[in-house]
PDB file of C-alpha atoms and ligand atoms in Angstrom:
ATOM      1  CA  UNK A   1       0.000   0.000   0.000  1.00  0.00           C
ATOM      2  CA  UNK A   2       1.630   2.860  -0.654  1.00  0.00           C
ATOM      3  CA  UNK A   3       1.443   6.206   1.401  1.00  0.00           C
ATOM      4  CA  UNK A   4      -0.425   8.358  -1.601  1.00  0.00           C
ATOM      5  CA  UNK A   5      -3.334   5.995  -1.244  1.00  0.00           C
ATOM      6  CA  UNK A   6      -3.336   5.716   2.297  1.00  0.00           C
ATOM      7  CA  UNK A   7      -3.516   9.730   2.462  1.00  0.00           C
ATOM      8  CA  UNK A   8      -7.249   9.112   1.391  1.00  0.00           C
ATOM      9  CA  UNK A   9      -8.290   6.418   3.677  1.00  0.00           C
ATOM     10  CA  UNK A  10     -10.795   7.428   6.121  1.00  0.00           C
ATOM     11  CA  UNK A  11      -9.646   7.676   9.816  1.00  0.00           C
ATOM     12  CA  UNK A  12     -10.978   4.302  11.534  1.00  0.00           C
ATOM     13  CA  UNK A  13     -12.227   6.766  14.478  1.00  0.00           C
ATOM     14  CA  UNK A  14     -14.611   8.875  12.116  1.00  0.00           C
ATOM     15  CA  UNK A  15     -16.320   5.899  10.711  1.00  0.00           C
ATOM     16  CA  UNK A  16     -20.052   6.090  10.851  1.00  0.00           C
ATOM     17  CA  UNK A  17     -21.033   3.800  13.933  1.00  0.00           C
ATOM     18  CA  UNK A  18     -24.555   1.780  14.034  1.00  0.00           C
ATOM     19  CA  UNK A  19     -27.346   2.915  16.581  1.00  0.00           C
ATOM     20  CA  UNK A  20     -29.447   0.837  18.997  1.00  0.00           C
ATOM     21  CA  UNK A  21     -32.083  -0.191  16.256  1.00  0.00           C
ATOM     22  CA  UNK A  22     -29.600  -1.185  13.407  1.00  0.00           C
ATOM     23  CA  UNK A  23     -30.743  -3.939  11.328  1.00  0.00           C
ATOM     24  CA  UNK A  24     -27.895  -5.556  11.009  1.00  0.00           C
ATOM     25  CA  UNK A  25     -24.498  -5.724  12.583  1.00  0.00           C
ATOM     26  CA  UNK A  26     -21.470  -6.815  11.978  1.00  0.00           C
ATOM     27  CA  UNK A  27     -18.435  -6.933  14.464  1.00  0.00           C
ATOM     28  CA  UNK A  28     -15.058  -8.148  13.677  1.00  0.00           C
ATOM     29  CA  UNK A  29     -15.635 -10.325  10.808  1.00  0.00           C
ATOM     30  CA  UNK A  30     -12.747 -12.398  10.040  1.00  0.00           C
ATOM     31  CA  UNK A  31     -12.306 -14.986   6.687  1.00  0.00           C
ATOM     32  CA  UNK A  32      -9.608 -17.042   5.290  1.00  0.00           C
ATOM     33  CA  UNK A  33      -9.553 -18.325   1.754  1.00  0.00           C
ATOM     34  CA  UNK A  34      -6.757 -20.908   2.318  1.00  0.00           C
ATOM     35  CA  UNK A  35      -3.858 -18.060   2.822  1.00  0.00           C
ATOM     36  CA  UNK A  36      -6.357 -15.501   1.047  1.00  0.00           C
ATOM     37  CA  UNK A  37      -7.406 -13.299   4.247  1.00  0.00           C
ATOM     38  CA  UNK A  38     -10.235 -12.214   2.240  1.00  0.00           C
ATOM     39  CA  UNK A  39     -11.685 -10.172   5.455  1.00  0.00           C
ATOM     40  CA  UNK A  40      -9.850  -8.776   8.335  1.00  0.00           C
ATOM     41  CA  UNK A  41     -11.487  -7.121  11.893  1.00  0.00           C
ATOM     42  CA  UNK A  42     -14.762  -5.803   9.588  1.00  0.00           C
ATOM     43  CA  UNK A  43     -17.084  -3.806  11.545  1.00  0.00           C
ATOM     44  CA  UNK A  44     -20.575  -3.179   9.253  1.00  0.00           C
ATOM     45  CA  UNK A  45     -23.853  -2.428   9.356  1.00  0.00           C
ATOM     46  CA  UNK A  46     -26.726  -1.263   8.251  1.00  0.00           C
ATOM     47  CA  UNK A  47     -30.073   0.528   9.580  1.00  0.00           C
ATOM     48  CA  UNK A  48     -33.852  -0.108   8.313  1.00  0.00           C
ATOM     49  CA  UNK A  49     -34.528   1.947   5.281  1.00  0.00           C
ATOM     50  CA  UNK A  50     -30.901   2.919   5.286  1.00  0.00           C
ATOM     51  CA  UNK A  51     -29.165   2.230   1.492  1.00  0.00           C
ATOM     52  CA  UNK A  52     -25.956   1.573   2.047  1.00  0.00           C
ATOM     53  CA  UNK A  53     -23.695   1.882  -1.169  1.00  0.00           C
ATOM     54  CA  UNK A  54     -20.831  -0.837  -0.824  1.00  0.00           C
ATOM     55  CA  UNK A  55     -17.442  -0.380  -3.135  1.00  0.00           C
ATOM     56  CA  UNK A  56     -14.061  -1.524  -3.282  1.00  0.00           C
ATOM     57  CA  UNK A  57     -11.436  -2.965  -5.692  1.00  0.00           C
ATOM     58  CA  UNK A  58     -11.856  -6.658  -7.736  1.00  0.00           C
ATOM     59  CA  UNK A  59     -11.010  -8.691  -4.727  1.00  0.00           C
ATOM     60  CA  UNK A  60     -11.529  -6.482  -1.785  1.00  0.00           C
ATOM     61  CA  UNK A  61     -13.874  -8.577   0.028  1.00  0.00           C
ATOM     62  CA  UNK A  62     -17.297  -6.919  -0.756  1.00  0.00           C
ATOM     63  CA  UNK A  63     -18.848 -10.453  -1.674  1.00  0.00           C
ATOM     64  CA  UNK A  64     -17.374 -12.444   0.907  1.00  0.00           C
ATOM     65  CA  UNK A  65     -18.923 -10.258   3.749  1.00  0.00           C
ATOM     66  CA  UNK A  66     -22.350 -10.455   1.703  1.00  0.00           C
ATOM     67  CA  UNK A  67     -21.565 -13.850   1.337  1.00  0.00           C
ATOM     68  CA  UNK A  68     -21.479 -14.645   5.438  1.00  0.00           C
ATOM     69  CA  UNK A  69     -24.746 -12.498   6.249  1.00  0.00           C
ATOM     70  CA  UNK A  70     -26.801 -13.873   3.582  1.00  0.00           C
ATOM     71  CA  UNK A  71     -25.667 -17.620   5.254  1.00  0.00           C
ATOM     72  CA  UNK A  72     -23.355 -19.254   2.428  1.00  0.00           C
ATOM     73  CA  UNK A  73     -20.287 -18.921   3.756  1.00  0.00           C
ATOM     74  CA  UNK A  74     -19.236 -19.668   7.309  1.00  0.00           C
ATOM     75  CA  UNK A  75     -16.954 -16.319   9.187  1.00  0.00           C
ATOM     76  CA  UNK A  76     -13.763 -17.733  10.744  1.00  0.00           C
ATOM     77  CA  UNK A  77     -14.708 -14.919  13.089  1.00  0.00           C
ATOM     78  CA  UNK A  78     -16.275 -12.043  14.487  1.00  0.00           C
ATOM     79  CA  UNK A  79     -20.341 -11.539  15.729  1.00  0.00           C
ATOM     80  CA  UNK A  80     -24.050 -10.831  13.518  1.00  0.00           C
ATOM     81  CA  UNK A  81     -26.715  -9.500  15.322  1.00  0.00           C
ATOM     82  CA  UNK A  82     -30.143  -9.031  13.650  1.00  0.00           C
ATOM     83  CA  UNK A  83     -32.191  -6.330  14.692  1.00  0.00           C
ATOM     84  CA  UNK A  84     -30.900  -6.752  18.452  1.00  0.00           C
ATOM     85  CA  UNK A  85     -29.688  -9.857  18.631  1.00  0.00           C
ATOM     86  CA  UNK A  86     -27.192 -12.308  18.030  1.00  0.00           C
ATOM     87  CA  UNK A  87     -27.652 -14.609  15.188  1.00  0.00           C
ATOM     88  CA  UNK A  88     -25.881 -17.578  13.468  1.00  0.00           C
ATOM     89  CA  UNK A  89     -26.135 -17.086  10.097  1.00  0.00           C
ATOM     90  CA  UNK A  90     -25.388 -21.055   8.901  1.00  0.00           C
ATOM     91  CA  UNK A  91     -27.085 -21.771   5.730  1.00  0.00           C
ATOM     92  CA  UNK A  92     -28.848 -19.311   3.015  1.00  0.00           C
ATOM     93  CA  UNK A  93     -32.564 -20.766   4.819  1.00  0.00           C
ATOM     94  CA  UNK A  94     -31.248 -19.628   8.085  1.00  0.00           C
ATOM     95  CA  UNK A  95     -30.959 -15.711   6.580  1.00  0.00           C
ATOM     96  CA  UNK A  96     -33.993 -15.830   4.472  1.00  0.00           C
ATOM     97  CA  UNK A  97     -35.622 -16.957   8.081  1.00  0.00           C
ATOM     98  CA  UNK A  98     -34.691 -14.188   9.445  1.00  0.00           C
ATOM     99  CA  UNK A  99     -35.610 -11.870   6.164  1.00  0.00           C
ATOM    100  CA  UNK A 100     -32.479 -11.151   4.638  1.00  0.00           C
ATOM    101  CA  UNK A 101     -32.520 -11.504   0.488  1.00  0.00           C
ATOM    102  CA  UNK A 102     -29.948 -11.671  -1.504  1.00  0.00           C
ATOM    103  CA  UNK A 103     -29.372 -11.467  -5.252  1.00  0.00           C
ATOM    104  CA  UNK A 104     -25.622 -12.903  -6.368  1.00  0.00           C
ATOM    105  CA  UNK A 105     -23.183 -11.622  -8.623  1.00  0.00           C
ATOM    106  CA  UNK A 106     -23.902 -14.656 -10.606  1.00  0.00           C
ATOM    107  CA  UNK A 107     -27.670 -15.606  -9.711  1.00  0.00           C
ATOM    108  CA  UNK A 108     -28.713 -19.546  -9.986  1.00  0.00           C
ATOM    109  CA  UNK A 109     -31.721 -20.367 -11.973  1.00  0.00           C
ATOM    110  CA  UNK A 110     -32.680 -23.718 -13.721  1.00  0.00           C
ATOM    111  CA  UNK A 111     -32.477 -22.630 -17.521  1.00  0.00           C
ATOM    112  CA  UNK A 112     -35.479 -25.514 -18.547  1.00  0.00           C
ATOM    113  CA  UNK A 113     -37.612 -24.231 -15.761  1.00  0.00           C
ATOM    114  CA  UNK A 114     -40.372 -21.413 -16.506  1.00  0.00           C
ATOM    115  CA  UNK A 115     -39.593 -17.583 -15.255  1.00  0.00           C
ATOM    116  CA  UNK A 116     -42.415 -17.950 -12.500  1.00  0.00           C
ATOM    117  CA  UNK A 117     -41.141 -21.175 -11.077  1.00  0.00           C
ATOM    118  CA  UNK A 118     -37.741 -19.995 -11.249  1.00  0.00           C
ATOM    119  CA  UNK A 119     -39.135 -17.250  -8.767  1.00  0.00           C
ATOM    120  CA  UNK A 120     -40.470 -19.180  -6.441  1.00  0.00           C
ATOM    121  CA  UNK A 121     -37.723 -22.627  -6.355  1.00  0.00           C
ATOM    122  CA  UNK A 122     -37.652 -23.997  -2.801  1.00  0.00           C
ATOM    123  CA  UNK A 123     -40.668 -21.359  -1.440  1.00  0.00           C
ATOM    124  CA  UNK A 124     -43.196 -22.818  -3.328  1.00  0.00           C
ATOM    125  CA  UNK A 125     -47.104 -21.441  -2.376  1.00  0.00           C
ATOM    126  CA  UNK A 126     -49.297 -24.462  -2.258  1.00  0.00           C
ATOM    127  CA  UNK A 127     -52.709 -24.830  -2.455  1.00  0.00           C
ATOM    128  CA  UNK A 128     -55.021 -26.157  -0.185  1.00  0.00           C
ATOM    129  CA  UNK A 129     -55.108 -29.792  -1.607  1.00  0.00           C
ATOM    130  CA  UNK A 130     -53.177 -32.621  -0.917  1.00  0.00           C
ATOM    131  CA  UNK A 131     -52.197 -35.465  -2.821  1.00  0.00           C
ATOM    132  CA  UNK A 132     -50.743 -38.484  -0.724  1.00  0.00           C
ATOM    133  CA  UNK A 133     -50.077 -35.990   2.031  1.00  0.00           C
ATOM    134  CA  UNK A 134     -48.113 -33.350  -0.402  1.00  0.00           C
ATOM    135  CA  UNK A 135     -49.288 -29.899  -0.760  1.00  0.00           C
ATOM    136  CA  UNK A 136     -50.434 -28.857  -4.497  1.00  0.00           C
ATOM    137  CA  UNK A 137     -47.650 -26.014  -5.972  1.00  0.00           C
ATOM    138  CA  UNK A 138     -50.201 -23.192  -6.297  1.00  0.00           C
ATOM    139  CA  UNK A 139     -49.569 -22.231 -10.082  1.00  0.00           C
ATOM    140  CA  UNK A 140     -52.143 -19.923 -10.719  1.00  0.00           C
ATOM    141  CA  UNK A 141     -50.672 -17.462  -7.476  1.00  0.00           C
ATOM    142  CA  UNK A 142     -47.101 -17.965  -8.927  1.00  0.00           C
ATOM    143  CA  UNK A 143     -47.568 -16.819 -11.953  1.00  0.00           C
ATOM    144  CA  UNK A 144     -50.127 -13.994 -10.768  1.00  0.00           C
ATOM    145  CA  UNK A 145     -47.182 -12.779  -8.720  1.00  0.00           C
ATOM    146  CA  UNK A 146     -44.332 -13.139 -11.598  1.00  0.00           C
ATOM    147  CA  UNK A 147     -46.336 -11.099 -13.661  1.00  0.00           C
ATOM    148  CA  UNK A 148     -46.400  -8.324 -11.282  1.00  0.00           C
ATOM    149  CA  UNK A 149     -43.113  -8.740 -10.656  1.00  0.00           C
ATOM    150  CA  UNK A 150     -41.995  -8.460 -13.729  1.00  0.00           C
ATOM    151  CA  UNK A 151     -44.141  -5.176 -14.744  1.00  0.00           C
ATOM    152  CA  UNK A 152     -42.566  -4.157 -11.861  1.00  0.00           C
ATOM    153  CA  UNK A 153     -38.876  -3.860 -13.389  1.00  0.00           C
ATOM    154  CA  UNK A 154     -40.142  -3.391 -17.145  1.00  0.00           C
ATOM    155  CA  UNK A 155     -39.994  -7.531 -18.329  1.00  0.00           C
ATOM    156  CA  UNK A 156     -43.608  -7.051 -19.588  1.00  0.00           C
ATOM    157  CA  UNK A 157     -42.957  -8.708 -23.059  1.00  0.00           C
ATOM    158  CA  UNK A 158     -41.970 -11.631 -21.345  1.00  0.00           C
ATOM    159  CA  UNK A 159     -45.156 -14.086 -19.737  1.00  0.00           C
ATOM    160  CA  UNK A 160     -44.053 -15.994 -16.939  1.00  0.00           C
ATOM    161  CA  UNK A 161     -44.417 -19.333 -18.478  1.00  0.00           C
ATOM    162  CA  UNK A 162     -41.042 -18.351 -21.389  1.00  0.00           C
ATOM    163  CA  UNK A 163     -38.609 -20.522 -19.713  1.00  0.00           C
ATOM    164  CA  UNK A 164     -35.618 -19.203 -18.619  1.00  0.00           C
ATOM    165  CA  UNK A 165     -33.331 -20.559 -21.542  1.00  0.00           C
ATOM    166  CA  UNK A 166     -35.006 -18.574 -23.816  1.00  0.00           C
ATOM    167  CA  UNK A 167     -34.050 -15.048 -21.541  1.00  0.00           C
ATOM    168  CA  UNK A 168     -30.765 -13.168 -22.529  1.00  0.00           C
ATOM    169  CA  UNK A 169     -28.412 -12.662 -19.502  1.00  0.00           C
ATOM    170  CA  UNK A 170     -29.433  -9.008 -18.560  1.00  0.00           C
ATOM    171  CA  UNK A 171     -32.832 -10.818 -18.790  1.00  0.00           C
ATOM    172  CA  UNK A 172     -32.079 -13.567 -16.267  1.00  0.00           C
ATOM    173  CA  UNK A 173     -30.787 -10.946 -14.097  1.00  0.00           C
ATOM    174  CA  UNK A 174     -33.719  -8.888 -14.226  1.00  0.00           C
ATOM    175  CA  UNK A 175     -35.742 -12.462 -13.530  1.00  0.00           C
ATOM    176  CA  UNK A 176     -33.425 -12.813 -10.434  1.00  0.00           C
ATOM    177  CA  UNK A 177     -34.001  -9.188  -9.281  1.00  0.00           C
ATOM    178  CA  UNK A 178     -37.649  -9.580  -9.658  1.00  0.00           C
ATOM    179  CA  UNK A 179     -37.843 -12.760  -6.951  1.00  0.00           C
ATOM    180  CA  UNK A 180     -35.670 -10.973  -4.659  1.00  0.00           C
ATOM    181  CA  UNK A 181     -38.154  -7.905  -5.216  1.00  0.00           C
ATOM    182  CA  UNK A 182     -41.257 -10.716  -4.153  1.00  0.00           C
ATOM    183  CA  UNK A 183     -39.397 -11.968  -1.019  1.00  0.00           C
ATOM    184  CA  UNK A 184     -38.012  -8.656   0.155  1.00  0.00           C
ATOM    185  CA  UNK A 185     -38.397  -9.280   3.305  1.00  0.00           C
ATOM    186  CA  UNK A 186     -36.401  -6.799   5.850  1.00  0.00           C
ATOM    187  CA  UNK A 187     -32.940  -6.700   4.041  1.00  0.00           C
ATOM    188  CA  UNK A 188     -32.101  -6.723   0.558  1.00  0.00           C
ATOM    189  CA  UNK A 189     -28.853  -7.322  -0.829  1.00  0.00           C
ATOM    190  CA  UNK A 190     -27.527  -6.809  -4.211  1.00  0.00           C
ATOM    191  CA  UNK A 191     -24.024  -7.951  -5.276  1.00  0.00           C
ATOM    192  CA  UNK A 192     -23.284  -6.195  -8.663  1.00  0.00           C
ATOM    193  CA  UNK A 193     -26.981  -6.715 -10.137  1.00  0.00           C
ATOM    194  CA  UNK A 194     -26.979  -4.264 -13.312  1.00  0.00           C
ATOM    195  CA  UNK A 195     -24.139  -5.780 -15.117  1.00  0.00           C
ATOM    196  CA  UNK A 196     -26.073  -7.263 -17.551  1.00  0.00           C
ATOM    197  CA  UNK A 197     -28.982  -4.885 -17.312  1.00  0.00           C
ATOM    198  CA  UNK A 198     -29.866  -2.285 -20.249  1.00  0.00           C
ATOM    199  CA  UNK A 199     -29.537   1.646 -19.011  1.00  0.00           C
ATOM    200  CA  UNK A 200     -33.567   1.123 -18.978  1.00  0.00           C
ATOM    201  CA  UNK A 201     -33.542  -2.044 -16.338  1.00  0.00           C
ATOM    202  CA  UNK A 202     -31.109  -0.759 -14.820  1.00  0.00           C
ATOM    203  CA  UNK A 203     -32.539   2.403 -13.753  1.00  0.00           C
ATOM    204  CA  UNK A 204     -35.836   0.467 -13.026  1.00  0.00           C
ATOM    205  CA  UNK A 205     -33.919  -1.247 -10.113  1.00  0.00           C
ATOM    206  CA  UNK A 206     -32.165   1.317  -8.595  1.00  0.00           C
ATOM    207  CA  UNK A 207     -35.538   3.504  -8.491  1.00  0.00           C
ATOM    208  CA  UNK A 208     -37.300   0.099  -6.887  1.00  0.00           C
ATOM    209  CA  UNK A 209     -34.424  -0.351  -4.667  1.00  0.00           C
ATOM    210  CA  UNK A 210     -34.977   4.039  -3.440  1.00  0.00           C
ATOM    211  CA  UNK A 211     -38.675   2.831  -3.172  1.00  0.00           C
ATOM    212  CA  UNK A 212     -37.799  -0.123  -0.368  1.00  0.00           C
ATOM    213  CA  UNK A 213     -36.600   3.051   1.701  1.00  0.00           C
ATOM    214  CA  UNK A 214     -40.626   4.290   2.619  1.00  0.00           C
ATOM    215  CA  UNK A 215     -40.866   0.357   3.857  1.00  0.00           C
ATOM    216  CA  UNK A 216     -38.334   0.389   6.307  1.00  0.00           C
ATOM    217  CA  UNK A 217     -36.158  -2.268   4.337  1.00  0.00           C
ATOM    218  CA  UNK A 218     -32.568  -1.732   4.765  1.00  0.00           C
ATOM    219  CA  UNK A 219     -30.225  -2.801   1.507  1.00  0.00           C
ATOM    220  CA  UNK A 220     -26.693  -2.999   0.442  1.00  0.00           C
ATOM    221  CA  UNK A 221     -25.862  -2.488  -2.875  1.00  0.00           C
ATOM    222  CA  UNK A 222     -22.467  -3.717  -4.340  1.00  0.00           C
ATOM    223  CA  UNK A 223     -21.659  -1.671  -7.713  1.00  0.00           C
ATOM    224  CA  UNK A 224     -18.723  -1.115  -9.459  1.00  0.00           C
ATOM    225  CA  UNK A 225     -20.104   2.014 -11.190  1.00  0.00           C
ATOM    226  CA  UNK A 226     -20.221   4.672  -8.290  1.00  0.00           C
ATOM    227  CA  UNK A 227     -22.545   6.926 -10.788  1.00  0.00           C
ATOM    228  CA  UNK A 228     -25.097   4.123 -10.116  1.00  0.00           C
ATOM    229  CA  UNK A 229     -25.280   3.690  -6.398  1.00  0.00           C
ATOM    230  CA  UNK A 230     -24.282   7.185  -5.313  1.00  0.00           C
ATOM    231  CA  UNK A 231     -27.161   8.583  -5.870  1.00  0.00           C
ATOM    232  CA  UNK A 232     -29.392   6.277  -3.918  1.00  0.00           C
ATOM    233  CA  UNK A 233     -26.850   5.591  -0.852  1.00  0.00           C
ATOM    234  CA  UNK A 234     -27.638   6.827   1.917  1.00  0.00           C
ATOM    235  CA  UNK A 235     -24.266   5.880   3.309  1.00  0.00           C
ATOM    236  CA  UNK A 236     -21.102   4.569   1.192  1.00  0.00           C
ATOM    237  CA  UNK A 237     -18.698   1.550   2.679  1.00  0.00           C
ATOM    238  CA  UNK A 238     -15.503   1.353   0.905  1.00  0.00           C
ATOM    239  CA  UNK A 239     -13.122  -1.597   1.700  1.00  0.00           C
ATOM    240  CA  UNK A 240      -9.984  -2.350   0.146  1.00  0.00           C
ATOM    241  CA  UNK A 241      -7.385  -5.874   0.639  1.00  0.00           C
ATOM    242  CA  UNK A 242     -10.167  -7.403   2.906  1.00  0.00           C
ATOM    243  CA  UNK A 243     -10.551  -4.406   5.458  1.00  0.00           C
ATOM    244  CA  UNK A 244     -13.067  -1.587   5.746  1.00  0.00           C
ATOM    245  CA  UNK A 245     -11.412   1.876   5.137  1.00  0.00           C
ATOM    246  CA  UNK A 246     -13.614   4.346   4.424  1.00  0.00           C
ATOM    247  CA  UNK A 247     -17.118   3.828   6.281  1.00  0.00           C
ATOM    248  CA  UNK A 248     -19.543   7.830   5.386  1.00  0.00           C
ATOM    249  CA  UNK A 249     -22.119   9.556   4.793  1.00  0.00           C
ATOM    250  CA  UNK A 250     -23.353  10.302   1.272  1.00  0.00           C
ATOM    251  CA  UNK A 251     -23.665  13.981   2.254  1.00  0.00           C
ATOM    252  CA  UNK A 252     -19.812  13.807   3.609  1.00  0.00           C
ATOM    253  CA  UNK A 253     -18.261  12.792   0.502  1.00  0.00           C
ATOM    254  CA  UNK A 254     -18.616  13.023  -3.321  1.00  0.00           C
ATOM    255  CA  UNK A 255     -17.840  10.670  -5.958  1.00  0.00           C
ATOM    256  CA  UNK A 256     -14.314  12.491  -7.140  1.00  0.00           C
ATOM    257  CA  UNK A 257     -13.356  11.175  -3.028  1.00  0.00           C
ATOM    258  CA  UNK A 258     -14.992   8.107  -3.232  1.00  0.00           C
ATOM    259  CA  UNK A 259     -12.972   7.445  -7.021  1.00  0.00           C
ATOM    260  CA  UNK A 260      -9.600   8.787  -5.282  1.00  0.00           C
ATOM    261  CA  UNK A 261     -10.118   6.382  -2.581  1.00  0.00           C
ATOM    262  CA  UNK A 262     -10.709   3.132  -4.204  1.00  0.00           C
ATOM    263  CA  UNK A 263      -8.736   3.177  -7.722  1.00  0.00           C
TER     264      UNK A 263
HETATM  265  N1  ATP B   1     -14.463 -19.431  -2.783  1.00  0.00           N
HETATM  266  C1  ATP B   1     -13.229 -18.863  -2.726  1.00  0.00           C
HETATM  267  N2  ATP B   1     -12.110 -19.608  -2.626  1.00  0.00           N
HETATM  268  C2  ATP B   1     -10.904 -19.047  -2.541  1.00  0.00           C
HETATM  269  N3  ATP B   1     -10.675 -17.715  -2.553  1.00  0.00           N
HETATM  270  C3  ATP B   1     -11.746 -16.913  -2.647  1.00  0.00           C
HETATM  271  C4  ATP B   1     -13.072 -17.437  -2.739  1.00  0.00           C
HETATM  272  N4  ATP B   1     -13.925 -16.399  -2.822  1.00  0.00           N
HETATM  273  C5  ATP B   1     -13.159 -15.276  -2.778  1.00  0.00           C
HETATM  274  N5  ATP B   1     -11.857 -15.573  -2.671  1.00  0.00           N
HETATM  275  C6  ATP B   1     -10.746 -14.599  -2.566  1.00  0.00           C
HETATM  276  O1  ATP B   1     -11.063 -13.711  -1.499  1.00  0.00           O
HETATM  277  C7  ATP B   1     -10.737 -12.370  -1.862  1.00  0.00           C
HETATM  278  C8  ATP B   1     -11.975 -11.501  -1.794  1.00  0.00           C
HETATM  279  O2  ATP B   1     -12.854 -11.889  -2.838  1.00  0.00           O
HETATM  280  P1  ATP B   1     -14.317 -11.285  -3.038  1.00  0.00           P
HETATM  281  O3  ATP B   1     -15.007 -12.132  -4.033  1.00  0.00           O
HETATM  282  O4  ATP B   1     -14.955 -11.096  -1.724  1.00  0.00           O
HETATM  283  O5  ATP B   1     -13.971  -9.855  -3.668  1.00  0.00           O
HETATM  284  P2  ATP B   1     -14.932  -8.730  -4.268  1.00  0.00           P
HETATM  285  O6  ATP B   1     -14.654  -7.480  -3.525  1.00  0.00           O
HETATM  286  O7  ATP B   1     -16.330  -9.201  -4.308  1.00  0.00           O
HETATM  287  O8  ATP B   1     -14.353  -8.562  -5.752  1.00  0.00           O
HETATM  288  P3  ATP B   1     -15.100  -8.306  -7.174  1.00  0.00           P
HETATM  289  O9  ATP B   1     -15.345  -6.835  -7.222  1.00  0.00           O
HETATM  290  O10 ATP B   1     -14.092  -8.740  -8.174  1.00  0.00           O
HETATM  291  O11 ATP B   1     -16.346  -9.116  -7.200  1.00  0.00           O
HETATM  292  C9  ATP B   1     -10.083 -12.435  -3.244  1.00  0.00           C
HETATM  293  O12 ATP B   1      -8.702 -12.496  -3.072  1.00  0.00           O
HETATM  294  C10 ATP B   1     -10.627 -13.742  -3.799  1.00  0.00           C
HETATM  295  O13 ATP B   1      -9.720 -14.294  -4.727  1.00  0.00           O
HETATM  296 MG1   MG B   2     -17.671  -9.655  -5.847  1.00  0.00          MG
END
């Protein structure tokens, strides 16, 4: 590291610190990759209805820590708490439980399956009938709710039944963002989700995503392109070589800091 870029890191002491009712909270977060320490001593959080813009460097450790509070990677170390209190976050189910959604870098969906069943894989709604014991998937409510979902970020040519093979990636993406959108739940998290999106989808999502805000639902949003989530952070997280180093408030900073501090 040399001591140019370190003239722009943050003082750890001026970082912006959670209050009492934070969502979510992060203390001392610690992960190895074999030798890789791909987080060191990372303090985060965020509040409900709080956006919090999170940046950084190919490598820096942004989707590892979303990795370990959305429950698919284990921490090697450190403490979660959840709204109060302190939480093990050991499998994806565990997190949604608790109402944290996520939407990957690189989002899973079964190509032959159809876009609404692709929204709903694992949380199926089921009717009230039975056969041998097992519930009835409830079609007609899955694709009521893909349709909206979809008119929701702009997919409207597409019905619900297309299957997914037939989407193009920004597409897929859009399909992913949509059944995050459904299960929003209390914390949304987005690792890099407009990479594939047109300048049309993607400013669909980050308008949705300023819309959670009036809910109460608290989000981080991973972006490479600080023109994107700048204006609809409330608060920007900038990490660097697995540690947090710059941790502000939009209205503290501008993007010519935020470029200086991260390039
Ligand atoms: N499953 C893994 N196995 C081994 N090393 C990993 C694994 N996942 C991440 N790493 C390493 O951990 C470090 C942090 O990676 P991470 O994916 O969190 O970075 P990132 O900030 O999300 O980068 P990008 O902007 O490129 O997505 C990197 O050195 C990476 O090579
Ligand atoms: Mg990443």
């Amino acid at each position: 590291m040399t001591a140019r870029l370190e003239e722009h890191f943050q003082a750890t002491e001026t970082f912006v610190r959670p209050t009492a009712e934070a969502l979510v909270r992060c203390e001392g977060l610690e992960k190895w990759y074999g030798s890789v320490h791909a987080l060191a001593e990372v303090d985060f959080h965020a509040e409900p209805g709080e956006i919090v813009g999170l940046v950084g460097d190919n490598g820096a450790g942004k989707s590892t820590l979303i990795k370990i509070l959305s429950g698919a990677h284990p921490a090697d170390g450190g403490r979660i708490f959840f709204e109060g209190r302190e939480v093990r976050l050991d499998s994806p189910k565990a997190a949604m439980g608790l109402g944290i959604e996520t939407i990957y870098q690189y989002t899973a969906m079964v190509p032959a399956m159809s876009i609404a069943r692709n929204m709903f894989i694992g949380r199926e709604p089921l009717t009230r009938f039975t056969i041998g014991g097992i519930g009835l998937m409830d079609r007609r409510t899955m694709v009521e709710h893909a349709t909206r979902s979809l008119t929701n970020i702009d997919l409207t040519e597409r019905s619900p039944d297309t299957t997914v093979e037939e989407l193009s990636g920004g597409q897929r993406q859009a399909v992913a963002i949509a059944r995050a959108m459904y299960f929003k739940s209390k914390l949304l998290i987005l690792d890099e989700p407009t990479n594939h999106l047109s300048v049309k989808e993607t400013n669909k999502v980050l308008d949705y995503v300023a819309s959670l805000k009036e809910q109460g639902i608290g989000s981080i949003f991973i972006s490479h392109n600080l023109h994107h989530i700048f204006p609809i952070s409330d608060r920007i997280v900038a990490m660097a070589r697995g540690r947090k180093i710059a941790d502000i408030k939009k209205s503290d900073t501008t993007i010519d800091d935020l470029t200086d501090l991260i390039v």
